[in-house]
Short mmCIF file of C-alpha atoms in Angstrom, two decimals:
data_model
loop_
_atom_site.label_atom_id
_atom_site.label_comp_id
_atom_site.label_asym_id
_atom_site.label_seq_id
_atom_site.Cartn_x
_atom_site.Cartn_y
_atom_site.Cartn_z
CA MET C 1 3.02 -27.84 2.77
CA THR C 2 3.10 -26.42 -0.51
CA LYS C 3 3.27 -22.61 -0.86
CA LYS C 4 -0.07 -22.36 -1.98
CA GLN C 5 -1.46 -24.35 0.96
CA ARG C 6 0.88 -22.50 3.10
CA ALA C 7 -0.68 -19.12 1.53
CA LEU C 8 -4.51 -20.05 1.74
CA GLU C 9 -3.63 -21.16 5.20
CA VAL C 10 -2.31 -17.57 6.72
CA ILE C 11 -5.54 -16.07 4.49
CA ARG C 12 -7.67 -18.22 6.75
CA ARG C 13 -5.50 -17.02 9.93
CA LEU C 14 -5.23 -13.26 9.25
CA LYS C 15 -8.99 -13.09 8.42
CA GLU C 16 -9.51 -14.44 12.04
CA GLU C 17 -6.99 -12.56 13.80
CA TYR C 18 -8.08 -9.15 11.89
CA PRO C 19 -11.92 -9.25 10.22
CA GLU C 20 -11.33 -5.42 9.19
CA ALA C 21 -8.95 -5.38 6.38
CA VAL C 22 -9.12 -1.67 5.49
CA CYS C 23 -6.48 1.08 4.18
CA THR C 24 -4.91 2.72 7.05
CA LEU C 25 -4.57 6.24 4.98
CA ASP C 26 -7.81 8.18 5.34
CA TYR C 27 -9.38 9.23 2.21
CA ASP C 28 -13.28 10.21 0.49
CA ASP C 29 -12.00 9.93 -3.00
CA ALA C 30 -9.65 8.51 -5.28
CA TRP C 31 -7.27 11.30 -5.74
CA LYS C 32 -7.18 12.15 -2.25
CA LEU C 33 -5.98 8.23 -2.12
CA LEU C 34 -3.15 8.95 -4.54
CA VAL C 35 -1.51 11.84 -3.00
CA SER C 36 -1.49 10.18 0.60
CA VAL C 37 -0.01 7.37 -0.84
CA ARG C 38 2.65 9.42 -2.75
CA LEU C 39 3.37 10.75 0.35
CA ALA C 40 3.23 7.61 2.44
CA ALA C 41 6.78 7.07 1.16
CA GLN C 42 9.02 6.31 3.99
CA CYS C 43 6.70 8.17 6.34
CA THR C 44 4.32 6.72 8.77
CA ASP C 45 0.44 6.59 7.33
CA ALA C 46 -0.38 8.42 10.84
CA ARG C 47 1.60 11.27 10.08
CA VAL C 48 0.36 11.39 6.33
CA ASN C 49 -3.40 11.50 7.69
CA VAL C 50 -2.55 14.41 9.59
CA VAL C 51 -0.82 16.77 7.13
CA VAL C 52 -3.21 15.78 4.05
CA GLN C 53 -6.02 17.54 6.33
CA GLY C 54 -4.40 21.00 5.82
CA LEU C 55 -3.68 20.13 2.47
CA PHE C 56 -7.25 19.25 1.09
CA GLU C 57 -8.44 21.96 3.35
CA LYS C 58 -5.86 24.74 0.82
CA TYR C 59 -6.40 22.89 -1.95
CA PRO C 60 -10.12 20.92 -2.22
CA SER C 61 -10.14 20.02 -5.67
CA VAL C 62 -7.94 17.97 -8.50
CA ALA C 63 -8.27 21.51 -10.37
CA ALA C 64 -7.13 23.30 -7.41
CA LEU C 65 -4.04 21.28 -6.38
CA ALA C 66 -3.27 21.08 -10.14
CA ASP C 67 -2.78 24.74 -10.17
CA ALA C 68 -1.00 25.11 -6.83
CA GLU C 69 2.29 26.31 -6.85
CA VAL C 70 5.12 23.15 -6.47
CA GLU C 71 6.54 25.48 -3.69
CA ASP C 72 3.17 26.12 -1.85
CA ILE C 73 2.04 22.04 -1.96
CA GLU C 74 6.31 21.33 -0.68
CA ALA C 75 5.93 23.88 2.49
CA ILE C 76 2.74 22.06 3.43
CA VAL C 77 4.00 18.24 3.17
CA LYS C 78 7.27 19.05 4.16
CA PRO C 79 6.55 16.97 7.26
CA CYS C 80 6.58 13.65 5.46
CA GLY C 81 10.03 14.23 4.25
CA LEU C 82 11.05 14.25 0.40
CA GLY C 83 9.03 17.02 0.81
CA HIS C 84 10.13 18.36 -2.78
CA SER C 85 10.16 15.35 -4.64
CA LYS C 86 6.70 14.31 -3.28
CA ALA C 87 5.01 17.99 -4.18
CA ARG C 88 6.85 17.55 -7.37
CA ASP C 89 4.94 14.34 -8.28
CA ILE C 90 1.99 15.65 -6.93
CA SER C 91 1.52 18.51 -8.72
CA GLY C 92 2.70 16.53 -11.79
CA CYS C 93 0.01 13.76 -11.36
CA MET C 94 -2.97 16.72 -10.31
CA LYS C 95 -2.12 18.70 -13.72
CA MET C 96 -2.68 15.02 -15.62
CA LEU C 97 -5.73 13.99 -14.24
CA HIS C 98 -7.14 17.38 -14.83
CA GLU C 99 -5.81 18.15 -18.05
CA GLU C 100 -6.54 14.40 -19.47
CA TYR C 101 -8.97 12.67 -17.14
CA ALA C 102 -11.37 15.38 -16.48
CA ASP C 103 -10.29 15.23 -12.44
CA ARG C 104 -11.26 11.46 -12.67
CA VAL C 105 -8.48 8.99 -11.85
CA PRO C 106 -8.34 6.15 -14.70
CA GLU C 107 -9.63 2.91 -13.42
CA ASP C 108 -6.94 1.03 -15.40
CA PHE C 109 -3.61 -0.20 -14.42
CA ASP C 110 -1.49 0.78 -16.94
CA ALA C 111 -2.81 4.26 -17.20
CA LEU C 112 -2.24 4.66 -13.29
CA LEU C 113 1.08 4.11 -13.84
CA LYS C 114 1.82 6.91 -16.00
CA LEU C 115 0.90 9.38 -13.83
CA PRO C 116 3.91 10.97 -12.11
CA GLY C 117 5.21 9.58 -8.67
CA VAL C 118 2.70 6.25 -9.17
CA GLY C 119 4.77 3.03 -9.28
CA ARG C 120 3.08 -0.63 -9.05
CA LYS C 121 2.52 -0.85 -5.46
CA SER C 122 0.59 2.96 -5.75
CA ALA C 123 -1.74 1.76 -8.59
CA ASN C 124 -2.42 -1.86 -7.04
CA LEU C 125 -3.70 0.20 -4.17
CA ILE C 126 -6.18 2.21 -6.31
CA MET C 127 -7.06 -0.62 -8.28
CA GLY C 128 -7.85 -2.58 -5.31
CA ASP C 129 -9.43 -0.15 -2.89
CA VAL C 130 -10.94 2.41 -4.87
CA PHE C 131 -12.01 0.22 -7.83
CA GLY C 132 -12.31 -3.20 -6.03
CA LYS C 133 -10.49 -5.27 -8.81
CA PRO C 134 -7.89 -7.59 -8.09
CA ALA C 135 -4.49 -6.42 -6.32
CA ILE C 136 -1.53 -7.39 -4.77
CA VAL C 137 0.48 -4.51 -3.21
CA THR C 138 4.39 -5.01 -1.87
CA ASP C 139 4.72 -2.72 0.62
CA THR C 140 7.82 -3.56 3.18
CA HIS C 141 5.10 -5.21 5.30
CA CYS C 142 4.31 -7.47 2.76
CA ILE C 143 7.84 -8.24 1.45
CA ARG C 144 9.17 -8.67 4.57
CA LEU C 145 6.35 -10.70 5.97
CA THR C 146 5.56 -13.23 2.96
CA ASN C 147 9.59 -14.05 2.93
CA ARG C 148 9.51 -14.97 6.73
CA ILE C 149 6.30 -16.97 6.50
CA GLY C 150 7.83 -18.80 3.46
CA LEU C 151 5.58 -17.85 0.56
CA VAL C 152 8.18 -15.96 -1.25
CA ASP C 153 11.91 -17.50 -1.06
CA ASN C 154 14.47 -14.18 -0.61
CA ILE C 155 12.87 -12.31 -3.11
CA ARG C 156 13.38 -8.46 -1.79
CA GLU C 157 12.14 -6.55 -5.41
CA PRO C 158 8.67 -5.50 -4.79
CA LYS C 159 7.38 -6.47 -8.28
CA LYS C 160 9.10 -9.73 -8.65
CA VAL C 161 7.15 -10.23 -5.04
CA GLU C 162 4.18 -9.39 -6.50
CA MET C 163 4.67 -12.01 -9.58
CA ALA C 164 5.28 -14.83 -7.08
CA LEU C 165 2.27 -13.71 -5.12
CA TRP C 166 0.00 -13.73 -7.73
CA LYS C 167 0.48 -17.21 -8.26
CA ILE C 168 -0.64 -18.75 -5.18
CA ILE C 169 -3.32 -15.57 -3.71
CA PRO C 170 -6.95 -16.10 -5.37
CA PRO C 171 -7.31 -12.92 -7.00
CA GLU C 172 -10.16 -12.03 -4.82
CA GLU C 173 -8.08 -12.37 -1.63
CA GLY C 174 -5.07 -10.23 -2.86
CA ASN C 175 -5.92 -6.52 -1.65
CA ASP C 176 -7.58 -7.15 1.88
CA PHE C 177 -4.37 -9.60 2.47
CA CYS C 178 -2.00 -7.27 2.13
CA HIS C 179 -3.72 -4.96 4.27
CA ARG C 180 -3.99 -7.54 7.01
CA LEU C 181 0.16 -8.02 6.45
CA VAL C 182 0.29 -4.53 7.52
CA LEU C 183 -1.95 -4.83 10.50
CA HIS C 184 0.03 -8.13 11.38
CA GLY C 185 3.64 -6.37 10.68
CA ARG C 186 2.85 -3.26 12.75
CA ASP C 187 1.72 -5.12 15.96
CA VAL C 188 3.09 -9.14 15.80
CA CYS C 189 5.76 -9.41 13.06
CA THR C 190 7.70 -6.24 13.53
CA ALA C 191 10.69 -4.85 11.79
CA ARG C 192 12.67 -2.63 14.48
CA THR C 193 12.41 -5.16 17.17
CA LYS C 194 12.67 -9.10 17.22
CA PRO C 195 8.99 -10.77 16.19
CA TYR C 196 6.50 -11.25 18.77
CA CYS C 197 6.63 -15.01 17.47
CA ASP C 198 4.93 -15.41 20.94
CA ARG C 199 1.81 -14.64 20.46
CA CYS C 200 1.57 -14.84 16.26
CA CYS C 201 -1.48 -16.79 14.89
CA LEU C 202 1.01 -17.93 11.99
CA SER C 203 4.25 -18.83 14.47
CA ASP C 204 3.10 -22.73 13.72
CA ILE C 205 3.42 -22.50 10.20
CA CYS C 206 6.18 -19.95 9.63
CA LYS C 207 9.06 -20.97 7.91
CA LYS C 208 11.34 -18.53 10.14
CA ASN C 209 10.16 -21.12 12.82
CA GLY C 210 11.79 -23.81 10.91
CA VAL C 211 8.68 -25.29 9.46
CA SER C 212 9.21 -26.48 6.18
#
């Protein structure tokens, strides 16, 4: 089985297992997703979803958050960890959106990468979820699972994993595929416990189980 053949079969099976491929960060506007994905670094999406309620209640717009003091943002987002650096990035990002993009999130990958605190993972998430463009979000679940399954070979650097997956994942499938990897990684192919291979829909085609 080639990597591309395995990838297509993994996509097919995950679609059956997880029909709803959705982002687990709650948002109703693109700028809010930018904030939430920055807070999600080394923090659970569930906690972020709780913390941002207070943040967006106090600062309900890009302009409001751009005008906020970094210390005031930090006081609210501290439960997500790395409070100072995250607050600084959020402040800088909102200021740039306000001053250069009329409070709108740019629909351009390279422009997104120039925003403070926005890396390839965040930019891909915005491109896929907000703008419906081809995207591959190489978060920890994606990196772990694609290595275990055998879609990439011992690659841990996010950008290199992303580039390898672009070669075998149909562009229109990338975004939903990565969301399904998150769901599968949380429920079955876990990081902190032994993977539950006995109830995995991919066990018979998984490289970890000796399938070549």
